[in-house]
Tab-separated table of C-alpha atoms in Angstrom:
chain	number	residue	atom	x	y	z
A	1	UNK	CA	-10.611	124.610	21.524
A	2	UNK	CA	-6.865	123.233	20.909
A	3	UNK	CA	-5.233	124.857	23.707
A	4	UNK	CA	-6.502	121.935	26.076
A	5	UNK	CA	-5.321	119.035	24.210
A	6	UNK	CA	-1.757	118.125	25.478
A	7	UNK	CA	-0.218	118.029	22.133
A	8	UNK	CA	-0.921	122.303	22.407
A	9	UNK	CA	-0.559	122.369	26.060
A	10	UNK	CA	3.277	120.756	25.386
A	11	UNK	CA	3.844	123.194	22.169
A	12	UNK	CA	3.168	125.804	24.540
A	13	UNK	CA	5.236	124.510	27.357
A	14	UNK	CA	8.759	124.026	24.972
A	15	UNK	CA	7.659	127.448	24.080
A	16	UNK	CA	8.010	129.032	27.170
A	17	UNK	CA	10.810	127.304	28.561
A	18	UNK	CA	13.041	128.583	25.509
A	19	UNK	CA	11.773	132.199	26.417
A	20	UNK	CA	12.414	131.692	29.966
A	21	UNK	CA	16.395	129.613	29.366
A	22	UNK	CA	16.716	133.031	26.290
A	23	UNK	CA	16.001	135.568	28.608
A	24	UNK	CA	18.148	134.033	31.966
A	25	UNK	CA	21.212	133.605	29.219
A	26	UNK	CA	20.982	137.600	27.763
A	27	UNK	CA	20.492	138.907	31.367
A	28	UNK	CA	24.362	137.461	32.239
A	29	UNK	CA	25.262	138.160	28.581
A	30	UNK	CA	23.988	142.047	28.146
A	31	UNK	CA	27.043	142.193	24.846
A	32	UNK	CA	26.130	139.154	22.872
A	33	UNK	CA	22.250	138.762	20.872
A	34	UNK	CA	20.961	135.978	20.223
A	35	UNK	CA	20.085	135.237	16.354
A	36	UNK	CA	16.489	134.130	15.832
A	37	UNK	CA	15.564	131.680	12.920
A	38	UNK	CA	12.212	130.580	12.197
A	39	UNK	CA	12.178	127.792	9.629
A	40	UNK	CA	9.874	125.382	8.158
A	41	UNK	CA	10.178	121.911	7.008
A	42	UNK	CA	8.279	121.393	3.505
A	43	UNK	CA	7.072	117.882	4.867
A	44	UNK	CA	5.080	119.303	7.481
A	45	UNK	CA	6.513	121.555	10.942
A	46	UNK	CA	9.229	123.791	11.689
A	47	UNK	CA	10.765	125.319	14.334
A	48	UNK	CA	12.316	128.085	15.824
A	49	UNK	CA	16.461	128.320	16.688
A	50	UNK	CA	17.486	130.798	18.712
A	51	UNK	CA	21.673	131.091	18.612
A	52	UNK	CA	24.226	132.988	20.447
A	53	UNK	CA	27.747	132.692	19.407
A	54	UNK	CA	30.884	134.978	20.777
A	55	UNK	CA	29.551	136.658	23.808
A	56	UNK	CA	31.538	137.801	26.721
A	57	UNK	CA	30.259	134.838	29.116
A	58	UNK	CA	28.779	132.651	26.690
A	59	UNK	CA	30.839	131.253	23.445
A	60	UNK	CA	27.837	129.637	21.660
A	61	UNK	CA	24.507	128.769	23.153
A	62	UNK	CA	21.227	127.391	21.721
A	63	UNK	CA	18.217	127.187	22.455
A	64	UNK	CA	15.653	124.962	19.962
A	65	UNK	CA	12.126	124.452	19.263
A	66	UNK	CA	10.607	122.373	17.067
A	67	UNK	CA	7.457	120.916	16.080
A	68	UNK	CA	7.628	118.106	13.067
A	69	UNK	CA	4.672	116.028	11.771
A	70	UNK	CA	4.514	114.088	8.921
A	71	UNK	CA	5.445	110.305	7.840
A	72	UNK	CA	8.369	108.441	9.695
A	73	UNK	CA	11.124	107.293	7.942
A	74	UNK	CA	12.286	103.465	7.324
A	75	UNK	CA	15.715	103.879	9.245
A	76	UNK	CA	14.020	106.464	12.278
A	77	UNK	CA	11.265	103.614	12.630
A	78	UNK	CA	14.275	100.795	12.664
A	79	UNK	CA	15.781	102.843	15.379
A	80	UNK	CA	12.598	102.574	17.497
A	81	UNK	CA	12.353	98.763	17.306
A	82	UNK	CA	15.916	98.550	17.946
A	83	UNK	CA	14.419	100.012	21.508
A	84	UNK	CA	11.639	97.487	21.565
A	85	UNK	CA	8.788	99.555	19.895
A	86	UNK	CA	6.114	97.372	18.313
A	87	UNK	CA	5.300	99.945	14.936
A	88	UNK	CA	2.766	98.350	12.964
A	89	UNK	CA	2.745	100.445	9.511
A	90	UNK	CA	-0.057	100.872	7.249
A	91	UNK	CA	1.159	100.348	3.928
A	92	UNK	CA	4.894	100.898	5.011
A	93	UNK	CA	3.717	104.334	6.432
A	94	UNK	CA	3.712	105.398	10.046
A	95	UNK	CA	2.334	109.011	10.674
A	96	UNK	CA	4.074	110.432	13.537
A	97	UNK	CA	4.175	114.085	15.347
A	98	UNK	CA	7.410	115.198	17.210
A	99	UNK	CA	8.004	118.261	19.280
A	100	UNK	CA	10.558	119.236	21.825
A	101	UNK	CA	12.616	121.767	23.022
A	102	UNK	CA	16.646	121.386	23.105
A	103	UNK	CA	19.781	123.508	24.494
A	104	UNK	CA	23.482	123.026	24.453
A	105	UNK	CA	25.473	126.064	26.403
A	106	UNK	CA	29.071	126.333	25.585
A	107	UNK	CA	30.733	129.015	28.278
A	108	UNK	CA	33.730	131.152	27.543
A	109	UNK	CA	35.400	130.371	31.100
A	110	UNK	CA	36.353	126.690	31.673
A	111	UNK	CA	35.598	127.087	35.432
A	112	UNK	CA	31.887	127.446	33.963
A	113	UNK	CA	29.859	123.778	33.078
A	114	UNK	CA	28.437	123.098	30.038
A	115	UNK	CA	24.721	122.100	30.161
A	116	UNK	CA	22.729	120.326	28.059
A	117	UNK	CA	18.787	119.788	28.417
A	118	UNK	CA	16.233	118.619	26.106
A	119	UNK	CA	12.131	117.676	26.654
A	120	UNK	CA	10.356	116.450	23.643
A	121	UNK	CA	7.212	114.383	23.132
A	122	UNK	CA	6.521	111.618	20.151
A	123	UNK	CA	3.005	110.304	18.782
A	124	UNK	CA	3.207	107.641	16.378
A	125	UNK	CA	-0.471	106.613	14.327
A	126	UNK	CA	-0.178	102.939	13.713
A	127	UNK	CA	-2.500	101.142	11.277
A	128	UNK	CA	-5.059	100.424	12.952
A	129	UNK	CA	-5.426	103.755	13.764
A	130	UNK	CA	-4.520	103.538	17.434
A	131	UNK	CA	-1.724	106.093	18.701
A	132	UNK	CA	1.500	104.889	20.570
A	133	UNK	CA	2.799	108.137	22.593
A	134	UNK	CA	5.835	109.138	24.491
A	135	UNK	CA	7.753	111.724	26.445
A	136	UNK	CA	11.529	111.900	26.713
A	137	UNK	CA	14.320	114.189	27.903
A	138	UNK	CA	16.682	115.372	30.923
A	139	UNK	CA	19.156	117.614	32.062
A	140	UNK	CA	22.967	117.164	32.328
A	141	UNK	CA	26.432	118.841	33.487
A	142	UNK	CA	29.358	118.961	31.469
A	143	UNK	CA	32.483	120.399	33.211
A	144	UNK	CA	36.224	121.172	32.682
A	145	UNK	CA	36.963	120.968	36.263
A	146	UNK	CA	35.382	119.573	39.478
A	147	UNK	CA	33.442	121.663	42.034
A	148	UNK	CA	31.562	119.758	44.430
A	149	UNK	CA	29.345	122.471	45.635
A	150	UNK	CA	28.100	122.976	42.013
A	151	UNK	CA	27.760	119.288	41.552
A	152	UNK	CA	25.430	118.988	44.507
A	153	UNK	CA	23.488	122.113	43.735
A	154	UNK	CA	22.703	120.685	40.288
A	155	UNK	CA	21.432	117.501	41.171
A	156	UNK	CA	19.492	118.818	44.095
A	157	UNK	CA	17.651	121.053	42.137
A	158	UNK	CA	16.490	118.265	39.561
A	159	UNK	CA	15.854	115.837	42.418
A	160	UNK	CA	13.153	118.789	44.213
A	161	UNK	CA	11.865	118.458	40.598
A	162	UNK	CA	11.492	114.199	40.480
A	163	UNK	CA	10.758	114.181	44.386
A	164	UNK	CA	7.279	116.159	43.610
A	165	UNK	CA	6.281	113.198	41.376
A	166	UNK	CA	7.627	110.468	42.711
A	167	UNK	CA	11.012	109.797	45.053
A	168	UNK	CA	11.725	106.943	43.163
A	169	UNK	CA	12.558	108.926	39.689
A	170	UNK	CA	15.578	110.647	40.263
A	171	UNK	CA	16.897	107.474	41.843
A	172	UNK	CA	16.228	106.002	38.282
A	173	UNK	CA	16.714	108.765	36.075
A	174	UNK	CA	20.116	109.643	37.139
A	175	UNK	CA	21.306	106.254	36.672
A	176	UNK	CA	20.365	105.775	33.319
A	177	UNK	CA	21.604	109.252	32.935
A	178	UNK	CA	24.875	108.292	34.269
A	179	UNK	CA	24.556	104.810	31.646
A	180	UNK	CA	23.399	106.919	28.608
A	181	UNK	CA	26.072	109.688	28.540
A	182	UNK	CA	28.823	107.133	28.174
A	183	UNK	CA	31.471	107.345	25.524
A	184	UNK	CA	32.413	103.519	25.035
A	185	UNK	CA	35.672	103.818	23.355
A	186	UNK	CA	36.781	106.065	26.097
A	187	UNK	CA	35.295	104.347	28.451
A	188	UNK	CA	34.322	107.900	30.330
A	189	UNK	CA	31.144	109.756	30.564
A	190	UNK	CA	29.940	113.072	28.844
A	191	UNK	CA	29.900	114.700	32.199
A	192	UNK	CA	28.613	114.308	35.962
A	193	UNK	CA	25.157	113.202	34.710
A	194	UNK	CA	21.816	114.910	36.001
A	195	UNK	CA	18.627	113.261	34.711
A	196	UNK	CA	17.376	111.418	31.655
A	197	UNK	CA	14.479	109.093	30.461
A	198	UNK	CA	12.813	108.161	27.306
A	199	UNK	CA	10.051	106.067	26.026
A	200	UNK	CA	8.354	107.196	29.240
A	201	UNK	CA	4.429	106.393	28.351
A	202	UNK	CA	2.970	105.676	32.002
A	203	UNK	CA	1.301	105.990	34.264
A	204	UNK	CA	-1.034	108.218	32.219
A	205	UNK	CA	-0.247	110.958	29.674
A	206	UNK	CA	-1.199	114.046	32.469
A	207	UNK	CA	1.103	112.831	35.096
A	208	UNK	CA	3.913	112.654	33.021
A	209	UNK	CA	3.427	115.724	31.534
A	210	UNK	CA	3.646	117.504	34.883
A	211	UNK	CA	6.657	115.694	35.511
A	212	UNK	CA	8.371	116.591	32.393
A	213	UNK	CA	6.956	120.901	33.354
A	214	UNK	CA	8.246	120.350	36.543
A	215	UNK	CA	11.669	119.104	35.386
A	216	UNK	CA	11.308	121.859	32.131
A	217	UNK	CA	10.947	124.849	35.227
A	218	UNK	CA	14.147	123.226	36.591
A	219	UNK	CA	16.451	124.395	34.066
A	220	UNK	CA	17.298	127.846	35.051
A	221	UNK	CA	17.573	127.452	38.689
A	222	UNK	CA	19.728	124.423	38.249
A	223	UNK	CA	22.248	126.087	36.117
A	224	UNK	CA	22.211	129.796	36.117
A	225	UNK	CA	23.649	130.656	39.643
A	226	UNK	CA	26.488	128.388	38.660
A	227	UNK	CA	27.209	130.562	35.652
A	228	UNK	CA	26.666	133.260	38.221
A	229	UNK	CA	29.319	132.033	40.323
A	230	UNK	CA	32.146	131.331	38.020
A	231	UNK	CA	31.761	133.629	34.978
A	232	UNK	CA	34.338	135.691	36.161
A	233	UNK	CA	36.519	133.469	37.471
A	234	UNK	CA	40.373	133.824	36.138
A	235	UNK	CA	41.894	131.141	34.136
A	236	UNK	CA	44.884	130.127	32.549
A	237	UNK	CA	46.116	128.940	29.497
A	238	UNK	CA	46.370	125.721	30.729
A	239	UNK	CA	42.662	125.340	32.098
A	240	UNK	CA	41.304	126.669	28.312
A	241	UNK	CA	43.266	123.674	26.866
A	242	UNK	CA	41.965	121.576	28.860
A	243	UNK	CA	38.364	122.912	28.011
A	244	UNK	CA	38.973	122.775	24.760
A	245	UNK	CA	40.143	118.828	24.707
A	246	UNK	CA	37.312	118.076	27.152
A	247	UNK	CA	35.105	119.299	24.078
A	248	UNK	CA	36.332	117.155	21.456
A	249	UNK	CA	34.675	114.133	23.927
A	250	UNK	CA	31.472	116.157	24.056
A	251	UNK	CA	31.482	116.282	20.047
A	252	UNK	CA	32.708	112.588	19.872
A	253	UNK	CA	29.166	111.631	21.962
A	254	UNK	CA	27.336	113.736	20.094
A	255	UNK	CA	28.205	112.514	16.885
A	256	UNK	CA	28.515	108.652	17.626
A	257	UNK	CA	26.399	108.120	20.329
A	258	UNK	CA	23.367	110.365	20.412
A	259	UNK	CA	20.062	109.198	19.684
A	260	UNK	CA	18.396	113.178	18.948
A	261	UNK	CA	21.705	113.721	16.781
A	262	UNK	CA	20.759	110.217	14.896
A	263	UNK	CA	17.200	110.543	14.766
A	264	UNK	CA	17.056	114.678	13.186
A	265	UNK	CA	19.685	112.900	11.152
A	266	UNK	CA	17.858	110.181	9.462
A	267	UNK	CA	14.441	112.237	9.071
A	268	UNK	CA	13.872	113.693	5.687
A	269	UNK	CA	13.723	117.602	5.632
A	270	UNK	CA	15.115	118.066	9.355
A	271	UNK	CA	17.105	120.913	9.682
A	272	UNK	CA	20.780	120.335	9.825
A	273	UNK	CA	21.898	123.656	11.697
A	274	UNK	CA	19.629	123.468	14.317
A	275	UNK	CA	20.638	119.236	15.124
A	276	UNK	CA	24.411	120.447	15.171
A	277	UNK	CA	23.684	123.360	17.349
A	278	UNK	CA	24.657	121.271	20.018
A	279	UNK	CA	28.435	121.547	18.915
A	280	UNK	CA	30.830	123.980	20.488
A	281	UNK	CA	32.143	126.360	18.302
A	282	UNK	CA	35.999	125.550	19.401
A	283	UNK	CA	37.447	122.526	20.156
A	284	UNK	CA	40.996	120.299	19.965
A	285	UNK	CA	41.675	116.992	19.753
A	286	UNK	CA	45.625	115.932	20.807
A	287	UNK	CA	47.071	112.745	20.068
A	288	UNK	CA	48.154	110.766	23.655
A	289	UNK	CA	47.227	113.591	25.705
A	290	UNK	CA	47.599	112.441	29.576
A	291	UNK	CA	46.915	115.153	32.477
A	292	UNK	CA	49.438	114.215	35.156
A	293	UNK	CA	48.691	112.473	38.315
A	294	UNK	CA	46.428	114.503	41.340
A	295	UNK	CA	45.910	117.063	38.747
A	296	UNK	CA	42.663	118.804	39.014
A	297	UNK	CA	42.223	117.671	35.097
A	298	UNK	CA	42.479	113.474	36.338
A	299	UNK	CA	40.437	114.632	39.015
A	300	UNK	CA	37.539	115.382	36.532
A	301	UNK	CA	38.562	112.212	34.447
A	302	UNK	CA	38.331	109.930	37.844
A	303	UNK	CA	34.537	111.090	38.111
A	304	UNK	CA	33.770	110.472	34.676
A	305	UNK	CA	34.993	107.101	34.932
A	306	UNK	CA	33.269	106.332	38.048
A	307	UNK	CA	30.347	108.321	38.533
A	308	UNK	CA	29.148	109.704	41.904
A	309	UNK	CA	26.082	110.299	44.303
A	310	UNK	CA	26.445	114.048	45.268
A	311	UNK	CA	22.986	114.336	47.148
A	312	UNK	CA	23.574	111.516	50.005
C-alpha cells in the first residue's frame, strides 16, 4: 500500500542510487571491498554506510543512506529559521522525518576529482498538524588539477539532467552551487561547482521528485568515465602534495561551513561515523604554502577564486 506514497517511493530511490554509485565504484576497484554497516538510531531510523578505504584507485569512498524520524532538536530547528522557515511547535516539539542519500569519493591519483553528491528529503509536522516538506541536494567536483574536458563533461551531464525539467535550473543551481561551496576565510571555493539547491518545495511534490531521480541517475555518468580516464595516470611527488593540501580546504568546508555536517551534528542519536565519512582519510595542512606563478597548482586556485561557465 506504502510503496506509492513518495516518502517510500524516495526511500527506495536513495536506495538504489547507493547500489548503482557501490557497484560503478567496485567495478574500477576489483582489490578494495567495501565495508557494509547497518545501524539504527534508538530515537527512531537508521541507516546503512557503505565504506571503502585503501583501494588501488579509490583511497576512501562512501556511500550513505539514511532514514531518521523522530522529534527535531532546539538548535536543528534554530538552524531552519535562520533560513527563513516558519516552525510552529506544539509544545516545543516538532516531529520531523529525514532521509537522503550522501557520497564523498576520495581517489588515490590526484589527476582524479573528488566528487561529492547528496539527495535527501525533510517533512516537518507542525502543530496544527499541517506538514511543511522539502527536497535538497546536488552534485559537485573537487579537483587537484584543472582539465577542461572533464570540467565540461561534468556539468553537461547534470545540465541534460536540469534541462529535462526545466532550462532555467541548472542556470540557478550552479550558481548557488558556485555561492554555497565557498570557504570565506580563503576566499576560494570547494571545487569547480556542479549543482545544488535546498528548501526546494514547489511547484508540487511529484515534479520535484523527478527532478531530484533525474539528477540522482546523473551521478555515475557524470563522474565515472572521468575516473576512467585518469586512474592510471602517473604522478609525482609533487602533484600528491598538492592533493593532499587541496584536502585540508575540503575538510576546512566541511567542518565550518556545511549545513549536512552541522545538522547530523546537532541531532540527538545521529551517527557520528557515517556524518564524517565525508573526510579524506589523508590530508596536510602547511603553514604559507604558495604554488608559484603559471603553475598548474595557481591554475586550479585562479578557478576557485573566480568560478567559470564550462558549457557556453
Amino acid at each position: 500500500r506504502r510503496r506509492r506514497e513518495l516518502r517510500s517511493r524516495m526511500e527506495l530511490l536513495i536506495m538504489e542510487t547507493q547500489a548503482e554509485v557501490c557497484r560503478a565504484l567496485a567495478a574500477l576497484d576489483p582489490g578494495a571491498a567495501f565495508a557494509v554497516d547497518t545501524w539504527e538510531r534508538k530515537e527512531g531510523g537508521g541507516g546503512i554506510s557503505c565504506v571503502l578505504q585503501d583501494g588501488e584507485v579509490f583511497e576512501k569512498a562512501g556511500v550513505n543512506v539514511s532514514v531518521v524520524f523522530g522529534l527535531l532538536s532546539e538548535e536543528a530547528a534554530r538552524q531552519m529559521r535562520s533560513r527563513g522557515k516558519s516552525l510552529k511547535a506544539k509544545d516545543g516539539k516538532l516531529p520531523f522525518c529525514a532521509m537522503g542519500v550522501s557520497s564523498v569519493i576520495h581517489p588515490k591519483n590526484p589527476h582524479v576529482p573528488t566528487m561529492h553528491f547528496n539527495y535527501r528529503y525533510f517533512e516537518i509536522e507542525e502543530a496544527d498538524g499541517t506538514k511543511q516538506w522539502w527536497f535538497g541536494g546536488g552534485t559537485d567536483l573537487t579537483p587537484t588539477y584543472l582539465n577542461e574536458e572533464d570540467a565540461v563533461h561534468f556539468h553537461k551531464t547534470l545540465k541534460e539532467a536540469c534541462d529535462k525539467h526545466d532550462l532555467k535550473l541548472y542556470p540557478k543551481y550552479k550558481k548557488w552551487c558556485d555561492d554555497y561551496f565557498y570557504i570565506k576565510h580563503r576566499g576560494e571555493r570547494r571545487g569547480i561547482g556542479g549543482i545544488f539547491f535546498d528548501d526546494v518545495d514547489s511547484p508540487s511534490k511529484e515534479e520535484v521528485f523527478q527532478f531530484v531521480k533525474s539528477c540522482a541517475k546523473a551521478v555515475v555518468p557524470c563522474y565515472i568515465p572521468i575516473v576512467k580516464r585518469h586512474c592510471h595516470d602517473s604522478f609525482t611527488p609533487e602533484e600528491k602534495l598538492w592533493q593532499q593540501l587541496r584536502r585540508g580546504r575540503y575538510v576546512e568546508f566541511n567542518l565550518v561551513y556545511d549545513r549536512g555536517t552541522k545538522f547530523g551534528l546537532l541531532t540527538p542519536g545521529s551517527r557520528i561515523e557515517s556524518i564524517l565519512m565525508s573526510l579524506p582519510l589523508t590530508a596536510r595542512w602547511e603553514y604559507m604554502h604558495t604554488p608559484p606563478e603559471s603553475s598548474k597548482e595557481a591554475e586550479i586556485l585562479e578557478v576557485l577564486r573566480n568560478p567559470k561557465d564550462w558549457v557556453h
